Coordinates of C-alpha atoms in Angstrom, one line a residue:
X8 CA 84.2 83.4 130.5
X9 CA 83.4 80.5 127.8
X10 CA 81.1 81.5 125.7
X11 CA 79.6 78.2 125.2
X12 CA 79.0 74.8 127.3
X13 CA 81.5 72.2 125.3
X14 CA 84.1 75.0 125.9
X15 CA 83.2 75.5 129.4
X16 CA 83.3 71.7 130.3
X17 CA 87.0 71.2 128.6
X18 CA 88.3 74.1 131.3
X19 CA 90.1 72.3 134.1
X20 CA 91.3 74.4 137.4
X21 CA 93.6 73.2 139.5
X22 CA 92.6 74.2 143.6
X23 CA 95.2 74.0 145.7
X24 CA 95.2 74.3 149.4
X25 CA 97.7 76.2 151.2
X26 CA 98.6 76.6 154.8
X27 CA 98.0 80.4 155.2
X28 CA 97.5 83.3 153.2
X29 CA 100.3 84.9 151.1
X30 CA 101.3 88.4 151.8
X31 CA 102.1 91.4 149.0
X32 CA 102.5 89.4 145.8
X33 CA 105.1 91.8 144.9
X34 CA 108.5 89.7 143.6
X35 CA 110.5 92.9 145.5
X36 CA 108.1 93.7 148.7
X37 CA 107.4 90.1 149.3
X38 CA 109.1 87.7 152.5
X39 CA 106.8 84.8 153.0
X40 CA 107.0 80.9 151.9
X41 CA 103.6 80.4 151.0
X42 CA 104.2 83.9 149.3
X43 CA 107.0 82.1 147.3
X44 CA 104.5 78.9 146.3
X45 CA 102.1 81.5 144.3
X46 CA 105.2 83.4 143.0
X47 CA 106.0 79.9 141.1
X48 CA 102.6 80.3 138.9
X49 CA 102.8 83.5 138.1
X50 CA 106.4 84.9 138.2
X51 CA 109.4 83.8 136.0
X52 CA 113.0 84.1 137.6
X53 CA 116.0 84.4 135.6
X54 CA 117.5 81.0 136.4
X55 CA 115.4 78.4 138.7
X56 CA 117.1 74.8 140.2
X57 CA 116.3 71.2 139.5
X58 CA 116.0 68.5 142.4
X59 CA 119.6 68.1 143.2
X60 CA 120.0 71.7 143.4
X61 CA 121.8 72.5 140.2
X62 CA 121.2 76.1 138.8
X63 CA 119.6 75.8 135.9
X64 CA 117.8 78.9 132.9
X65 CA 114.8 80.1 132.9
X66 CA 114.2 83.4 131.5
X67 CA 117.9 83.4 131.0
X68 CA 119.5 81.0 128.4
X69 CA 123.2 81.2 130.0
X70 CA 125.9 83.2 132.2
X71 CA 129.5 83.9 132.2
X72 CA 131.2 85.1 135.3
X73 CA 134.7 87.3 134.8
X74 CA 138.1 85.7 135.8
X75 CA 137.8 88.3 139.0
X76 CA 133.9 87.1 139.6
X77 CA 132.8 90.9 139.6
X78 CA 131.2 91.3 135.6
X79 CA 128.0 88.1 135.7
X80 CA 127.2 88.7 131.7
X81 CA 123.3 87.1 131.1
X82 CA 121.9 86.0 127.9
X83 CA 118.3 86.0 128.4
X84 CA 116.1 84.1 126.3
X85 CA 114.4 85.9 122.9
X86 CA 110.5 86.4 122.4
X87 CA 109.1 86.2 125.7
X88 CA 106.2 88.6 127.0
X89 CA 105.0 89.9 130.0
X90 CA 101.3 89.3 130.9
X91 CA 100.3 92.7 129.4
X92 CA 101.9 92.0 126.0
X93 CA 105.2 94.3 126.9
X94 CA 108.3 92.5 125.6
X95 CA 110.5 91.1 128.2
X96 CA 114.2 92.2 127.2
X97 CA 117.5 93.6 129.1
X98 CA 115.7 97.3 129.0
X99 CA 113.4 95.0 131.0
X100 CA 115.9 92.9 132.8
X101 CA 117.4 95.8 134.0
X102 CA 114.6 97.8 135.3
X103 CA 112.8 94.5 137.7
X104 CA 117.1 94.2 139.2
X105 CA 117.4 98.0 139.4
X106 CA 114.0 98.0 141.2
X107 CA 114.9 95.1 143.9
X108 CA 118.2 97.7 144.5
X109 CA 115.7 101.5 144.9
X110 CA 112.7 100.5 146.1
X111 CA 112.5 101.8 149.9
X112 CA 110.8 99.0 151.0
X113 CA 112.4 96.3 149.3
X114 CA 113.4 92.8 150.7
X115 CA 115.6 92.2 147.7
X116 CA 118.1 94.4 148.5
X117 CA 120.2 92.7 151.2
X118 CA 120.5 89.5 149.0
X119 CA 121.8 91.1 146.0
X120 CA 123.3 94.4 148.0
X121 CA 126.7 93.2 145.8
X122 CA 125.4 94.3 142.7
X123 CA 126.7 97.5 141.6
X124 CA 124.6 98.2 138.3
X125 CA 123.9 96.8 135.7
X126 CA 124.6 97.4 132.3
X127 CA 122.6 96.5 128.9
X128 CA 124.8 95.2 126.5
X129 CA 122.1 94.5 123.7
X130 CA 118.8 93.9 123.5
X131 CA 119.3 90.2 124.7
X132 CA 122.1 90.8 127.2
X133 CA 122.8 92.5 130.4
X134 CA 126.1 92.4 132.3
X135 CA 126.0 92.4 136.0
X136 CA 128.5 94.5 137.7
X137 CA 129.6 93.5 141.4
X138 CA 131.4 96.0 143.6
X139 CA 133.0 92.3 145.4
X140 CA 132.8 88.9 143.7
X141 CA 129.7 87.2 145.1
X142 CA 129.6 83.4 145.1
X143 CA 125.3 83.4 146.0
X144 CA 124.4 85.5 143.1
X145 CA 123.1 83.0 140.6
X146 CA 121.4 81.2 143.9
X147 CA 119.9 84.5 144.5
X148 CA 118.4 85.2 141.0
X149 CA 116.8 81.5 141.4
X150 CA 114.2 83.3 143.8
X151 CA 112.3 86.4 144.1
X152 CA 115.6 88.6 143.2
X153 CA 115.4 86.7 139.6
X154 CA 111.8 87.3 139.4
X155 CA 111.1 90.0 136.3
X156 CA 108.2 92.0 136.4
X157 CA 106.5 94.5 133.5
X158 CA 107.8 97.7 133.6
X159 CA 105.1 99.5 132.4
X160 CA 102.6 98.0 135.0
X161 CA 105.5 98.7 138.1
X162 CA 105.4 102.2 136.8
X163 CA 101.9 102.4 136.7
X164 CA 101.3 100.6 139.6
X165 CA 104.3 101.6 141.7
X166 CA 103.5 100.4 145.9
X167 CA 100.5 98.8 144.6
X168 CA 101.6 96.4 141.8
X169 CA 101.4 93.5 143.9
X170 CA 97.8 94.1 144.3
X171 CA 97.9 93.1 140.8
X172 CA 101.3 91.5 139.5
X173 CA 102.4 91.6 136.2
X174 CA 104.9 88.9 135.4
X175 CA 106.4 86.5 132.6
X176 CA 105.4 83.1 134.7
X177 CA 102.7 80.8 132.9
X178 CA 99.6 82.4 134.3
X179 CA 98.4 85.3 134.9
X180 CA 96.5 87.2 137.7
X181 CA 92.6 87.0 137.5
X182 CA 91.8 88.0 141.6
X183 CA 92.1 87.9 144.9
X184 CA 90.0 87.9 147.8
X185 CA 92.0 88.2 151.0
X186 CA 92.2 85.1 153.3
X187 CA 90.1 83.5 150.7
X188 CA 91.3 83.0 147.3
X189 CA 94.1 84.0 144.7
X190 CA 93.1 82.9 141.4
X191 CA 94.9 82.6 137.7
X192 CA 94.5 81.6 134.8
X193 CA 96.9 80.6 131.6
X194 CA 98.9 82.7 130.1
X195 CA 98.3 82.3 126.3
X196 CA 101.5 83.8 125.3
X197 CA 103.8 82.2 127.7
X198 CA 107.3 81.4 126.2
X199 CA 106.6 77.5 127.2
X200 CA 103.1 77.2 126.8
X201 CA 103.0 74.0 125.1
X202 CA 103.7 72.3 128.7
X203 CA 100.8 74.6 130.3
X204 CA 98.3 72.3 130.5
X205 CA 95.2 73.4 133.2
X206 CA 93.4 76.4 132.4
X207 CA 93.5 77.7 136.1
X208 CA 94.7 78.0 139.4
X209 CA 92.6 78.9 142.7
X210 CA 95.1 79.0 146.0
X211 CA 93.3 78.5 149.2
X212 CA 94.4 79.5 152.5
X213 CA 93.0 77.3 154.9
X214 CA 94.9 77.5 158.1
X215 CA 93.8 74.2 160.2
X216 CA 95.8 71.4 158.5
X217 CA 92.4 69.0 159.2
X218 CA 90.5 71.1 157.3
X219 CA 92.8 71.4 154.9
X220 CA 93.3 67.5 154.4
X221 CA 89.3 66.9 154.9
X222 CA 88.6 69.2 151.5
X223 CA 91.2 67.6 149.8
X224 CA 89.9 63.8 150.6
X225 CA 86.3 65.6 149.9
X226 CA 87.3 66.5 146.2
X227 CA 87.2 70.3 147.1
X228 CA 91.0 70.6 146.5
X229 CA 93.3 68.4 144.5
X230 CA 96.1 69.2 146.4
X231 CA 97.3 70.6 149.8
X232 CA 101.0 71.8 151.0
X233 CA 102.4 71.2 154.5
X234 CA 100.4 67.7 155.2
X235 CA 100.7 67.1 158.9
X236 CA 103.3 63.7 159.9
X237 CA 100.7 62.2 161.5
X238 CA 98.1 62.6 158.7
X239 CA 100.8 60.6 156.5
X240 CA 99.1 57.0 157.1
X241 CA 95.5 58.9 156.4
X242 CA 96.9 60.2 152.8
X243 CA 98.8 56.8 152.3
X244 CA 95.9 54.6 152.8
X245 CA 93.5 56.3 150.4
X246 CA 93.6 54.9 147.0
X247 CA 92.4 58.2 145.5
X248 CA 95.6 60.2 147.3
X249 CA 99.2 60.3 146.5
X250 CA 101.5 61.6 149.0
X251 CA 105.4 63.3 147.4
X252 CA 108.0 64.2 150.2
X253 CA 111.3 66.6 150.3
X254 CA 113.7 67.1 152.5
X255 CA 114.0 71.0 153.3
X256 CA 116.6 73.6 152.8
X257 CA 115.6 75.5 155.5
X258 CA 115.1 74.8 159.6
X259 CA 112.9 75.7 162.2
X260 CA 114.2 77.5 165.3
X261 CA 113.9 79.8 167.8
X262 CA 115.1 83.1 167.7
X263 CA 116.2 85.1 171.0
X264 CA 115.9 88.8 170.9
X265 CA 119.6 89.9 172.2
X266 CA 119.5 93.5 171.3
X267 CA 115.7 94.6 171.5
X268 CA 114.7 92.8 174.4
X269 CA 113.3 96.5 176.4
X270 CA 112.3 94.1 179.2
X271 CA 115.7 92.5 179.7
X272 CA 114.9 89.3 180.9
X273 CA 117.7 86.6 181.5
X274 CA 117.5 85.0 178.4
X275 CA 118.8 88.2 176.0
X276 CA 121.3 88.9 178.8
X277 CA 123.0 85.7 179.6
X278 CA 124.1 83.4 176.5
X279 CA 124.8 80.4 179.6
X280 CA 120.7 81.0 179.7
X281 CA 120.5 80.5 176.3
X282 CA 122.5 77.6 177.1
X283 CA 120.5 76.5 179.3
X284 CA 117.2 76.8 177.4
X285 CA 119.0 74.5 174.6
X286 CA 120.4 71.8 177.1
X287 CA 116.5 72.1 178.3
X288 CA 115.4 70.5 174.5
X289 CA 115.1 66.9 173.5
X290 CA 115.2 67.5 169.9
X291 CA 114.4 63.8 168.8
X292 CA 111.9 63.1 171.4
X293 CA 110.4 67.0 169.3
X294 CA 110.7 64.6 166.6
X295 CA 109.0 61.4 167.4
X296 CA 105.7 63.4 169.5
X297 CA 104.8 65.9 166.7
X298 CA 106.5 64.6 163.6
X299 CA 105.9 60.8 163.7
X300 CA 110.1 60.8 163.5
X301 CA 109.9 62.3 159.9
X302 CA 111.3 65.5 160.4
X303 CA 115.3 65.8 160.9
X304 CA 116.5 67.2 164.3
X305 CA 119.1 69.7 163.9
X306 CA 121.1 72.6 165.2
X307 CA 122.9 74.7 162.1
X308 CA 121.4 76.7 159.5
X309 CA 121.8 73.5 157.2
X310 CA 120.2 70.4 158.0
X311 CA 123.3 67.6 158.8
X312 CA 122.6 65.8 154.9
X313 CA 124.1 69.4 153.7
X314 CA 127.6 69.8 152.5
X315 CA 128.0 72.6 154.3
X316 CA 127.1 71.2 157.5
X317 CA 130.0 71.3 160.6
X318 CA 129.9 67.7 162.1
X319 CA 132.3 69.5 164.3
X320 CA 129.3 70.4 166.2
X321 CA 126.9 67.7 166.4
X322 CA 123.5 68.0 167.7
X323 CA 123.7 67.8 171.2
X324 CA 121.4 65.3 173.4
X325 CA 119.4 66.7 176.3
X326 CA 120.6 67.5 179.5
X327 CA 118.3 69.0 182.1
X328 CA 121.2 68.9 185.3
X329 CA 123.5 70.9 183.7
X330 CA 120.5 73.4 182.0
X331 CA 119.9 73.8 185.7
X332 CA 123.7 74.6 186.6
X333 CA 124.0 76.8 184.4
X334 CA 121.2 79.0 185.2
X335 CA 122.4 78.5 188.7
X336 CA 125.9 80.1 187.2
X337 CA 124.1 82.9 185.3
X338 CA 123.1 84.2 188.6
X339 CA 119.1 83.4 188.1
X340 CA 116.6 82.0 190.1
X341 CA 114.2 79.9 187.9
X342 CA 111.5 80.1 186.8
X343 CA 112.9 82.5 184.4
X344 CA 109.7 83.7 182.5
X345 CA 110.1 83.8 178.7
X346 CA 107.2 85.7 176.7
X347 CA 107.1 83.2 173.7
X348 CA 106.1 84.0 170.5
X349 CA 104.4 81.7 168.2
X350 CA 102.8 81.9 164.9
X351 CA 99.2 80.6 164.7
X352 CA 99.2 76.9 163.3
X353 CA 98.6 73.8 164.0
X354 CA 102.1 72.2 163.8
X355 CA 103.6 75.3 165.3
X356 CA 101.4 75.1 168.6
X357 CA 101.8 71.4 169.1
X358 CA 106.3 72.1 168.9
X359 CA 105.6 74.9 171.6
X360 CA 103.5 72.9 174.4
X361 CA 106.4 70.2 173.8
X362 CA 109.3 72.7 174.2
X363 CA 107.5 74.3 177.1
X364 CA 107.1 71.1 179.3
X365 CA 110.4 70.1 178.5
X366 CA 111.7 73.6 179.5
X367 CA 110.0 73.9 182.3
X368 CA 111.4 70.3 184.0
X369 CA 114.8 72.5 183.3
X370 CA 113.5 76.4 185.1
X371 CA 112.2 78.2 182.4
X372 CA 108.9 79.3 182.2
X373 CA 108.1 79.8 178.3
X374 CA 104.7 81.9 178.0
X375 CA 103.5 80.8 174.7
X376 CA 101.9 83.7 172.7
X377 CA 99.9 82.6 169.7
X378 CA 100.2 84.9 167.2
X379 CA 98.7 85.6 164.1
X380 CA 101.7 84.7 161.1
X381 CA 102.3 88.3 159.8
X382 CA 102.1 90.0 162.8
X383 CA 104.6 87.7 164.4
X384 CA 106.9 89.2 161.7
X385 CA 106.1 92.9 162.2
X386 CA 106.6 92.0 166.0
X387 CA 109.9 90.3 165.1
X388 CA 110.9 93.2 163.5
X389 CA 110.6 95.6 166.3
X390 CA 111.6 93.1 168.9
X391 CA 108.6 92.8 171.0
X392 CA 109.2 89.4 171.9
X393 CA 111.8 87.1 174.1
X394 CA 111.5 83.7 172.1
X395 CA 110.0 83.4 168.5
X396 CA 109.9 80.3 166.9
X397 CA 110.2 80.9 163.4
X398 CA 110.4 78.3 160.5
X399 CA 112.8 79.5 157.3
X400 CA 111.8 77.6 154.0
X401 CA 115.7 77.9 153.0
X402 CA 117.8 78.2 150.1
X403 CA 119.9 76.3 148.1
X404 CA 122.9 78.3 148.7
X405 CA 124.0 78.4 152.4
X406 CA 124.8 82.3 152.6
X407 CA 120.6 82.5 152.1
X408 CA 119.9 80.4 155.3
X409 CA 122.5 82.2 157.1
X410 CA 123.8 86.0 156.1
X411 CA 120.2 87.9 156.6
X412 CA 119.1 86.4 160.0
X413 CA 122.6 86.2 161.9
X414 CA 125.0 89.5 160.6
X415 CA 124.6 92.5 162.2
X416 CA 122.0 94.7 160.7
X417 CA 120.4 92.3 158.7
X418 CA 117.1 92.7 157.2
X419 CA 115.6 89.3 159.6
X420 CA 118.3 89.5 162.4
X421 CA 115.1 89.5 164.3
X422 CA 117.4 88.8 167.6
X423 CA 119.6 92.1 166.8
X424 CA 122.7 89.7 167.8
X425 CA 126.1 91.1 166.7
X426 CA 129.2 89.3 166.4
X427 CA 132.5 90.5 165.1
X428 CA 133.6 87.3 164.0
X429 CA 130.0 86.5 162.8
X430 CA 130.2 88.9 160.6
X431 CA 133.1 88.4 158.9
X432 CA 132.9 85.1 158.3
X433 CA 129.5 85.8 156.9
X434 CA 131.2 87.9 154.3
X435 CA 134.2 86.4 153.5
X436 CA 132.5 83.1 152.6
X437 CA 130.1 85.5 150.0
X438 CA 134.1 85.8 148.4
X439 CA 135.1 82.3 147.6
X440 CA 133.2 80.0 145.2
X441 CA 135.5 76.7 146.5
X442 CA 133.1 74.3 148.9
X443 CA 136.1 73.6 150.8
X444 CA 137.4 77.1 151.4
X445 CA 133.8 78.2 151.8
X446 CA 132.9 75.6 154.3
X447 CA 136.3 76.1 156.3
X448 CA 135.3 80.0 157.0
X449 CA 131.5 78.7 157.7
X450 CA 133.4 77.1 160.6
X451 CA 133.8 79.8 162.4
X452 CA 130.2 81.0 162.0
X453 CA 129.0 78.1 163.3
X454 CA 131.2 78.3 166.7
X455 CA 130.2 81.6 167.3
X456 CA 126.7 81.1 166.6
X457 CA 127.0 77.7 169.0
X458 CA 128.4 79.6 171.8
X459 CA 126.5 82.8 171.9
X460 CA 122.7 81.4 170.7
X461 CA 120.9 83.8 168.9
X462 CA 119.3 80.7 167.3
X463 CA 118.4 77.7 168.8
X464 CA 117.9 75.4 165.6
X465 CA 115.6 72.5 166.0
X466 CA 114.5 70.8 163.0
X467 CA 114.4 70.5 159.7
X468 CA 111.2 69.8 158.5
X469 CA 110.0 67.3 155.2
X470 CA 107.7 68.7 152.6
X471 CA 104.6 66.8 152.7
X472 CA 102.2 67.2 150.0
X473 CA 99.5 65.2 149.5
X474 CA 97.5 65.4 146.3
X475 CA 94.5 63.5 144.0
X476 CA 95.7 61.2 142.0
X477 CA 94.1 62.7 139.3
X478 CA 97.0 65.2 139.2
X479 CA 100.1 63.7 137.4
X480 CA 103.3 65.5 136.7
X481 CA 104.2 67.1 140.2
X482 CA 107.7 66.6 141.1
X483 CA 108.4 67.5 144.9
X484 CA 111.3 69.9 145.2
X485 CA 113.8 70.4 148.1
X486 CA 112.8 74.4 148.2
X487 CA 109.1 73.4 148.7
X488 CA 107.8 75.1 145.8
X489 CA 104.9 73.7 143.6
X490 CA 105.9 74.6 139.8
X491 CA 102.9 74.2 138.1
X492 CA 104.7 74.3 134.4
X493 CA 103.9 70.2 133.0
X494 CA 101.2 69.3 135.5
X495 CA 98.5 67.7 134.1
X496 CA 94.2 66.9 135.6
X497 CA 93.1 63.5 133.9

């Protein structure tokens, strides 16, 4: 609290308005997007990325990867602390990686499940031992997997630290107040505090992107994530707004339940169904109703501007005749009913009504099933669900958009699909480090993926933000993430 008014009146927050609540802020237990926009305030990684998706240090100062790409030595950067004054060092380094690896419920495992141990080599040092080389590790360690956390306040903690995380990011946790408010303030002893410049930072969930927009253009917020398209020409047109776009790594899709489906309906028994439901889909015409054309229609785990997209495959145009032939081959009489899941908001409900009067012209009858956004997951999860149309906030290397939701056994192979040839290509391409050699074996991935359907890719989405133009410094990033470190309130 300032202890007197001059003081008080010289603090400046930052509100920003997000488009649902975060879930555990726990680096290890953690799995949302919005999740990952807090993280960025309050959570350090070991290496971060810059706009055109180069890797670049953070709490690390460099790396060096053995000539067989199984020994990643780290030099991590000297006299940093965590939030509660504990030094962070490789003792340190070591425990938050060790900790992604042992923890039961960890999300972190699958995406570094490479790592064998890891070795301190000196204070400032730790050596990263793979049991195969693994060509996503540093893209890894640029997320939640590269996020370090006290190790005094994870032991103290243990399940419950994320009630109350303990990082090296530039502020630190004040409170939260569920479906309400996560608040932080600055970090006074934060390795690169002399580009901290607001005092604090309230997040908002507010769930109805109107709201959301009409608090921002109220003064109530200075900034909001996920701007609707069509509320593009409202931000534009307002001299006191700014709007800052980027293209997304990620997608949005649908994701069939093949191997959980307990009331076997057509579509997780038939892929010419799943076929069928595709054919069924206009993705531009998606596009152009709900997204004003900004978005970018798509059907691979990479939107087509990627270098790792197949233009082997194109996206293919609608086609409601042979959607209907092929049902007709598949042996089912339309309607075939589809119980479909979908998570509660705004942009979300708008896609389904489109995809369900489109699908319908073709047999299908999708059931939509608004559902609130972490019990969608926790329904995923245990398959109770036909269709689930799921949006992924992507990576910046492939294998993240691809190996956890389509090999068998993944941690968010929510369909359960399993495909020999999937699989392997999944894992050879974690081998190679060449684009061309990795995009060649991506190939095969992608056929497989095309013919069988476990995902229907749609779209890949633009970040909108729109902010006050009182806020300077924010630099829109193709991950989505707000880094707060060098914004400025005039």
């Amino acid at each position: 609290m300032a202890s007197c008014g001059a003081t008080a009146q010289a603090q400046t927050t930052l509100r920003i308005g997000l488009a649902e609540d975060a879930d555990i802020l726990d680096p290890t237990m953690a799995r949302t997007y919005v999740g990952r926009i807090v993280f960025a305030a309050v959570c350090d990684k070991l290496f971060d990325i810059d706009a055109k998706l180069n890797i670049v240090p953070q709490l690390a100062l460099s790396h060096e990867t053995s000539a067989d790409g199984k020994d990643v030595t780290i030099k991590l950067r000297p006299g940093v602390k965590f939030h509660d004054g504990e030094p962070f060092d490789a003792e340190a380094a070591k425990f938050s990686l060790d900790r992604h690896l042992s923890m039961p419920s960890s999300f972190r495992k699958p995406e570094i499940a490479s790592l064998d141990h890891v070795d301190v080599v000196d204070p400032l040092t730790i050596k990263l031992v793979l049991k195969t080389p693994f060509s996503p590790l540093l893209a890894q360690l640029t997320d939640r997997a590269g996020m370090m956390v006290s190790p005094k306040a994870a032991k103290e903690a243990g399940d419950k630290f994320g009630l109350r995380p303990v990082c090296a990011g530039p502020y630190k946790f004040v409170e939260r107040v569920q479906q309400d408010r996560i608040v932080f303030e600055k970090f006074a002893d934060y390795w690169n505090k002399d580009n901290v410049f607001i005092d604090k930072i309230v997040y908002q969930p507010i769930v109805d992107a109107t709201v959301r927009l009409a608090n921002l253009k109220s003064g109530s917020l200075d900034m909001i994530e996920r701007l609707l398209a069509t509320d593009i020409k409202d931000v534009t047109s307002d001299k006191r707004l700014k709007l800052s776009t980027a293209t997304s790594l990620g997608y949005r899709g649908l994701k069939i339940n093949i191997g959980k489906d307990k009331s076997t309906g057509a579509l997780s028994q038939s892929a010419k169904v799943r076929q069928a439901l595709d054919l069924a889909i206009d993705r531009e015409a998606l596009n152009q109703v709900i997204f004003n054309g900004e978005f970018k229609p798509g059907n691979q785990f990479v939107n087509p501007e990627n270098p790792y997209y197949q233009t082997a495959f194109p996206v293919r145009g609608r086609d409601v005749e042979k959607a209907k032939a092929l049902l007709k081959e598949a042996g089912v009489t339309p309607p075939v009913a589809v119980d479909f899941m979908v998570s509660k908001e705004s942009e979300s409900e708008a896609a389904a009504q489109v995809l369900q009067a489109m699908a319908a012209e073709a047999g299908f009858d999708l059931k939509i099933r608004i559902t609130e956004f972490a019990t969608s997951l926790k329904q995923a999860e245990a398959g109770e669900y036909q269709a689930f149309m799921l949006e992924w906030s992507g990576r910046s290397d492939p294998d993240g958009n691809a190996f956890n939701h389509l090999h068998s056994g993944a941690a968010l192979n929510y369909s359960a699909w399993s495909n020999a040839a999937a699989d392997k290509a999944l894992e050879d391409a974690r081998l190679v480090s060449d684009m061309a050699k990795r995009k060649a074996i991506y190939e095969t991935l992608v056929r497989e993926q095309q013919a069988d359907e476990p995902i229907l890719y749609l779209y890949h989405r633009k970040f909108l933000f729109a902010q006050t133009t009182r806020l300077e410094g924010f630099k829109p990033m193709p991950d989505g993430l707000l880094r707060v470190v060098g914004l400025k309130l005039k």
